[in-house]
Amino acid sequence: MADTFSLQRVLETFRSSLSENKKVYIKYYIAGWQELVSFMNSLGNVFSFISKDVVSKIQILENFLSGENGSYYVTIQSMVKYELDNDLVDLTKRGSHPESGCRTLLRLHRALLWLELFLERLRTSTEDGKTSVMCSDAYNESLAQHHPWLIRKAVGVAFCALPGRDTFFNVMNAGDHTQVVALLGESLPLIAEVYQITEDLYVKNHLLELP
Ligand SMILES: CCCCCCCC/C=C\CCCCCCCC(=O)N[C@@H](COP(=O)(O)O)[C@H](O)/C=C/CCCCCCCCCCCCC
């Protein structure tokens, strides 16, 4: 992973995660999250409790992918089939499989909706738009319903430390503001497609509430 964040690379990783027949490659899905973590790390220590959680989830999926059953973890679709066929998922309460691929990916999947909502707000914002408000509105519409009170409060504090819209646009390393807006416009349908394919798969297999 390169040191400097680039929105273009996020776009490329999510593009690479989609196969022609609409399978989602886990390798590129987590590479996309790795890029986003590098962005978050550049914002300061106040976000470290969030990035640690994402990194640990990326690590769980990487371990599956490089493990002896790695061939079943190539796509989200093959992972779901393999884990369900082999009773490797705690479906209703945490038991012998507390860190299955399905439940781990579900946490990132929920966060992907936050990302989509936040980036859409950023894309359509005006110069005086506040990133803390965009971030927290997107959070309240997505991840917040899955988090307990304490996490919601900690996240609220972290949002107050977010830099302004100009800094966000600059850190994306995608040119001037018009170019960033254009690239966001290109990235969002891809992120939305990856999200929707995963959502449909999880709905079909009754996996949206995994503990
Ligand atoms: C394109 C560039 C601009 C945007 C860049 C954004 C970079 C964001 C990178 C990561 C986003 C955060 C992803 C958070 C994943 C959270 C997963 C989760 O829900 N974990 C909880 C449940 O896990 P289990 O306990 O069941 O294993 C866990 O309890 C949560 C812990 C930490 C709090 C997570 C808060 C998420 C807030 C999302 C907003 C992040 C704001 C970053 C601002 C750039």
Tab-separated table of C-alpha atoms and ligand atoms in Angstrom:
chain	number	residue	atom	x	y	z
A	1	MET	CA	0.000	0.000	0.000
A	2	ALA	CA	1.389	3.446	-0.905
A	3	ASP	CA	1.940	6.068	1.829
A	4	THR	CA	-0.184	8.811	0.326
A	5	PHE	CA	-3.910	8.354	0.095
A	6	SER	CA	-5.449	8.612	-3.336
A	7	LEU	CA	-9.140	8.560	-4.152
A	8	GLN	CA	-8.216	7.161	-7.572
A	9	ARG	CA	-6.768	4.033	-5.918
A	10	VAL	CA	-9.934	3.564	-3.852
A	11	LEU	CA	-11.898	3.743	-7.081
A	12	GLU	CA	-9.572	1.217	-8.733
A	13	THR	CA	-9.726	-1.284	-5.869
A	14	PHE	CA	-13.522	-1.235	-5.731
A	15	ARG	CA	-13.625	-1.514	-9.525
A	16	SER	CA	-11.295	-4.527	-9.365
A	17	SER	CA	-13.472	-6.110	-6.683
A	18	LEU	CA	-16.311	-6.626	-9.174
A	19	SER	CA	-16.077	-9.524	-11.614
A	20	GLU	CA	-17.908	-9.584	-14.950
A	21	ASN	CA	-20.529	-11.908	-13.512
A	22	LYS	CA	-21.009	-9.681	-10.469
A	23	LYS	CA	-19.033	-11.647	-7.947
A	24	VAL	CA	-17.188	-9.538	-5.361
A	25	TYR	CA	-13.510	-10.381	-4.825
A	26	ILE	CA	-12.643	-10.211	-1.128
A	27	LYS	CA	-8.985	-9.443	-1.886
A	28	TYR	CA	-9.867	-6.134	-3.567
A	29	TYR	CA	-12.754	-5.358	-1.225
A	30	ILE	CA	-10.380	-5.364	1.737
A	31	ALA	CA	-7.719	-3.533	-0.288
A	32	GLY	CA	-10.294	-0.738	-0.701
A	33	TRP	CA	-10.768	-0.625	3.068
A	34	GLN	CA	-7.009	-0.588	3.591
A	35	GLU	CA	-6.784	2.545	1.448
A	36	LEU	CA	-9.555	4.174	3.466
A	37	VAL	CA	-7.817	3.291	6.726
A	38	SER	CA	-4.667	5.014	5.483
A	39	PHE	CA	-6.791	8.116	4.898
A	40	MET	CA	-8.277	7.905	8.379
A	41	ASN	CA	-4.857	7.424	9.982
A	42	SER	CA	-3.708	10.666	8.408
A	43	LEU	CA	-6.462	12.503	10.322
A	44	GLY	CA	-4.956	11.904	13.760
A	45	ASN	CA	-5.098	9.713	16.853
A	46	VAL	CA	-8.674	10.549	17.707
A	47	PHE	CA	-9.692	8.128	14.951
A	48	SER	CA	-7.395	5.301	16.020
A	49	PHE	CA	-10.110	3.337	17.867
A	50	ILE	CA	-12.056	3.267	14.591
A	51	SER	CA	-9.109	2.319	12.391
A	52	LYS	CA	-8.037	-0.422	14.840
A	53	ASP	CA	-11.454	-2.008	14.521
A	54	VAL	CA	-11.367	-1.883	10.713
A	55	VAL	CA	-7.800	-3.220	10.620
A	56	SER	CA	-8.720	-6.156	12.870
A	57	LYS	CA	-11.621	-7.036	10.585
A	58	ILE	CA	-9.433	-6.766	7.487
A	59	GLN	CA	-6.933	-9.056	9.232
A	60	ILE	CA	-9.581	-11.707	9.987
A	61	LEU	CA	-10.596	-11.800	6.318
A	62	GLU	CA	-6.958	-11.806	5.141
A	63	ASN	CA	-6.257	-14.776	7.411
A	64	PHE	CA	-9.134	-16.716	5.880
A	65	LEU	CA	-7.988	-15.789	2.390
A	66	SER	CA	-4.414	-16.926	2.968
A	67	GLY	CA	-5.399	-19.957	5.054
A	68	GLU	CA	-5.818	-23.588	4.041
A	69	ASN	CA	-9.419	-22.965	2.911
A	70	GLY	CA	-8.489	-19.750	1.132
A	71	SER	CA	-9.955	-20.860	-2.189
A	72	TYR	CA	-13.427	-20.648	-0.620
A	73	TYR	CA	-12.771	-17.046	0.377
A	74	VAL	CA	-11.986	-15.665	-3.076
A	75	THR	CA	-15.374	-14.010	-3.473
A	76	ILE	CA	-18.034	-12.934	-0.991
A	77	GLN	CA	-20.424	-15.339	-2.735
A	78	SER	CA	-18.109	-18.354	-2.355
A	79	MET	CA	-17.385	-17.442	1.288
A	80	VAL	CA	-21.096	-17.281	2.163
A	81	LYS	CA	-21.780	-20.617	0.496
A	82	TYR	CA	-18.785	-22.328	2.101
A	83	GLU	CA	-19.406	-21.041	5.617
A	84	LEU	CA	-23.145	-21.764	5.525
A	85	ASP	CA	-22.735	-25.224	3.961
A	86	ASN	CA	-20.233	-26.118	6.685
A	87	ASP	CA	-22.047	-24.557	9.676
A	88	LEU	CA	-19.233	-22.088	10.240
A	89	VAL	CA	-21.457	-19.113	11.094
A	90	ASP	CA	-23.054	-18.220	14.437
A	91	LEU	CA	-26.500	-17.298	13.150
A	92	THR	CA	-28.416	-16.140	16.213
A	93	LYS	CA	-26.003	-15.787	19.117
A	94	ARG	CA	-22.252	-15.826	19.464
A	95	GLY	CA	-20.980	-19.356	19.939
A	96	SER	CA	-18.231	-21.439	18.437
A	97	HIS	CA	-17.709	-19.189	15.390
A	98	PRO	CA	-17.566	-15.649	16.814
A	99	GLU	CA	-15.337	-14.369	14.010
A	100	SER	CA	-16.750	-15.980	10.894
A	101	GLY	CA	-16.026	-14.374	7.539
A	102	CYS	CA	-19.749	-13.675	7.078
A	103	ARG	CA	-20.184	-11.685	10.313
A	104	THR	CA	-16.851	-9.897	9.884
A	105	LEU	CA	-17.665	-8.827	6.354
A	106	LEU	CA	-21.154	-7.747	7.475
A	107	ARG	CA	-19.548	-5.110	9.754
A	108	LEU	CA	-17.572	-3.697	6.820
A	109	HIS	CA	-20.633	-3.949	4.599
A	110	ARG	CA	-22.636	-1.766	7.006
A	111	ALA	CA	-19.741	0.702	7.047
A	112	LEU	CA	-19.747	0.761	3.237
A	113	LEU	CA	-23.252	2.226	3.352
A	114	TRP	CA	-21.944	4.955	5.664
A	115	LEU	CA	-19.137	5.631	3.168
A	116	GLU	CA	-21.549	5.829	0.246
A	117	LEU	CA	-23.864	8.258	2.077
A	118	PHE	CA	-20.975	10.381	3.297
A	119	LEU	CA	-19.243	10.622	-0.085
A	120	GLU	CA	-22.513	11.531	-1.785
A	121	ARG	CA	-22.949	14.383	0.717
A	122	LEU	CA	-19.372	15.476	0.130
A	123	ARG	CA	-19.843	15.340	-3.644
A	124	THR	CA	-22.960	17.521	-3.596
A	125	SER	CA	-21.850	19.858	-0.787
A	126	THR	CA	-21.272	23.558	-1.150
A	127	GLU	CA	-18.095	25.389	-0.080
A	128	ASP	CA	-19.467	26.113	3.388
A	129	GLY	CA	-20.576	22.487	3.967
A	130	LYS	CA	-19.398	21.005	7.270
A	131	THR	CA	-17.781	17.576	7.040
A	132	SER	CA	-18.687	16.816	10.675
A	133	VAL	CA	-22.386	17.280	9.860
A	134	MET	CA	-22.131	15.261	6.614
A	135	CYS	CA	-20.321	12.487	8.450
A	136	SER	CA	-22.683	12.360	11.373
A	137	ASP	CA	-25.841	12.516	9.209
A	138	ALA	CA	-24.488	9.611	7.130
A	139	TYR	CA	-23.601	7.742	10.341
A	140	ASN	CA	-27.052	8.245	11.847
A	141	GLU	CA	-28.652	6.885	8.668
A	142	SER	CA	-26.500	3.761	8.608
A	143	LEU	CA	-24.056	2.430	11.197
A	144	ALA	CA	-25.470	4.152	14.265
A	145	GLN	CA	-28.417	1.754	14.545
A	146	HIS	CA	-25.931	-1.127	14.960
A	147	HIS	CA	-23.788	0.564	17.641
A	148	PRO	CA	-24.395	0.842	21.376
A	149	TRP	CA	-24.685	4.221	23.119
A	150	LEU	CA	-21.032	4.372	24.209
A	151	ILE	CA	-19.666	3.849	20.689
A	152	ARG	CA	-22.142	6.386	19.281
A	153	LYS	CA	-20.917	8.969	21.800
A	154	ALA	CA	-17.220	8.254	21.068
A	155	VAL	CA	-17.884	8.474	17.351
A	156	GLY	CA	-19.701	11.790	17.859
A	157	VAL	CA	-16.622	13.209	19.611
A	158	ALA	CA	-14.332	11.971	16.805
A	159	PHE	CA	-16.529	13.663	14.178
A	160	CYS	CA	-15.900	17.024	15.841
A	161	ALA	CA	-12.180	16.580	15.077
A	162	LEU	CA	-12.735	16.153	11.348
A	163	PRO	CA	-10.947	18.631	9.101
A	164	GLY	CA	-12.894	20.955	6.837
A	165	ARG	CA	-14.141	20.216	3.351
A	166	ASP	CA	-11.108	21.848	1.661
A	167	THR	CA	-8.672	19.619	3.543
A	168	PHE	CA	-10.723	16.547	2.668
A	169	PHE	CA	-10.640	17.460	-1.010
A	170	ASN	CA	-6.880	18.109	-0.920
A	171	VAL	CA	-6.046	14.867	0.901
A	172	MET	CA	-7.880	12.900	-1.774
A	173	ASN	CA	-5.032	13.775	-4.182
A	174	ALA	CA	-7.334	13.879	-7.159
A	175	GLY	CA	-6.676	17.367	-8.505
A	176	ASP	CA	-8.750	20.508	-8.036
A	177	HIS	CA	-12.210	20.486	-6.476
A	178	THR	CA	-13.969	20.017	-9.818
A	179	GLN	CA	-11.844	16.956	-10.543
A	180	VAL	CA	-12.477	15.526	-7.070
A	181	VAL	CA	-16.224	15.974	-7.530
A	182	ALA	CA	-15.993	14.233	-10.921
A	183	LEU	CA	-14.013	11.341	-9.456
A	184	LEU	CA	-16.467	11.000	-6.597
A	185	GLY	CA	-19.210	10.858	-9.229
A	186	GLU	CA	-17.350	8.015	-10.898
A	187	SER	CA	-16.608	6.153	-7.643
A	188	LEU	CA	-20.032	6.292	-6.045
A	189	PRO	CA	-21.928	4.057	-8.519
A	190	LEU	CA	-19.197	1.417	-8.104
A	191	ILE	CA	-19.333	1.532	-4.322
A	192	ALA	CA	-23.135	1.443	-4.512
A	193	GLU	CA	-23.039	-1.583	-6.806
A	194	VAL	CA	-20.662	-3.522	-4.542
A	195	TYR	CA	-22.887	-2.598	-1.601
A	196	GLN	CA	-26.091	-3.694	-3.348
A	197	ILE	CA	-24.700	-7.022	-4.570
A	198	THR	CA	-23.557	-7.839	-1.022
A	199	GLU	CA	-26.827	-6.623	0.475
A	200	ASP	CA	-28.875	-8.826	-1.897
A	201	LEU	CA	-26.699	-11.840	-1.083
A	202	TYR	CA	-27.030	-11.274	2.670
A	203	VAL	CA	-30.811	-10.730	2.416
A	204	LYS	CA	-31.212	-13.918	0.368
A	205	ASN	CA	-29.294	-15.906	3.003
A	206	HIS	CA	-30.828	-14.171	6.061
A	207	LEU	CA	-27.445	-12.907	7.211
A	208	LEU	CA	-28.136	-9.237	7.903
A	209	GLU	CA	-28.430	-9.583	11.679
A	210	LEU	CA	-25.466	-11.844	12.441
A	211	PRO	CA	-24.361	-11.401	16.083
B	1	LIG	C1	-12.679	8.761	0.013
B	1	LIG	C2	-12.078	9.450	1.144
B	1	LIG	C3	-12.968	10.090	2.117
B	1	LIG	C4	-13.560	9.234	3.112
B	1	LIG	C5	-12.584	8.468	3.885
B	1	LIG	C6	-13.203	7.763	4.956
B	1	LIG	C7	-12.288	6.793	5.587
B	1	LIG	C8	-13.050	5.934	6.495
B	1	LIG	C9	-12.373	4.701	6.890
B	1	LIG	C10	-13.017	3.857	7.672
B	1	LIG	C11	-14.414	4.139	8.079
B	1	LIG	C12	-14.847	3.502	9.292
B	1	LIG	C13	-15.355	2.151	9.170
B	1	LIG	C14	-15.918	1.693	10.463
B	1	LIG	C15	-16.184	0.246	10.520
B	1	LIG	C16	-16.957	-0.089	11.726
B	1	LIG	C17	-17.292	-1.519	11.853
B	1	LIG	C18	-18.157	-1.691	13.075
B	1	LIG	O1	-19.311	-1.332	13.048
B	1	LIG	N1	-17.578	-2.190	14.160
B	1	LIG	C19	-18.294	-2.272	15.422
B	1	LIG	C20	-18.939	-3.625	15.567
B	1	LIG	O2	-17.963	-4.621	15.494
B	1	LIG	P1	-18.074	-5.900	16.440
B	1	LIG	O3	-17.883	-5.397	17.845
B	1	LIG	O4	-19.447	-6.456	16.245
B	1	LIG	O5	-16.976	-6.809	15.986
B	1	LIG	C21	-17.328	-1.953	16.549
B	1	LIG	O6	-17.927	-2.142	17.788
B	1	LIG	C22	-16.953	-0.529	16.357
B	1	LIG	C23	-15.901	0.016	16.796
B	1	LIG	C24	-15.432	1.403	16.476
B	1	LIG	C25	-16.408	2.431	16.015
B	1	LIG	C26	-16.684	2.470	14.561
B	1	LIG	C27	-17.343	3.752	14.185
B	1	LIG	C28	-17.533	3.958	12.743
B	1	LIG	C29	-17.803	5.372	12.395
B	1	LIG	C30	-17.751	5.614	10.924
B	1	LIG	C31	-17.226	6.941	10.618
B	1	LIG	C32	-15.759	7.056	10.491
B	1	LIG	C33	-15.321	8.464	10.263
B	1	LIG	C34	-14.025	8.598	9.612
B	1	LIG	C35	-13.858	9.911	9.005
B	1	LIG	C36	-12.960	10.019	7.884
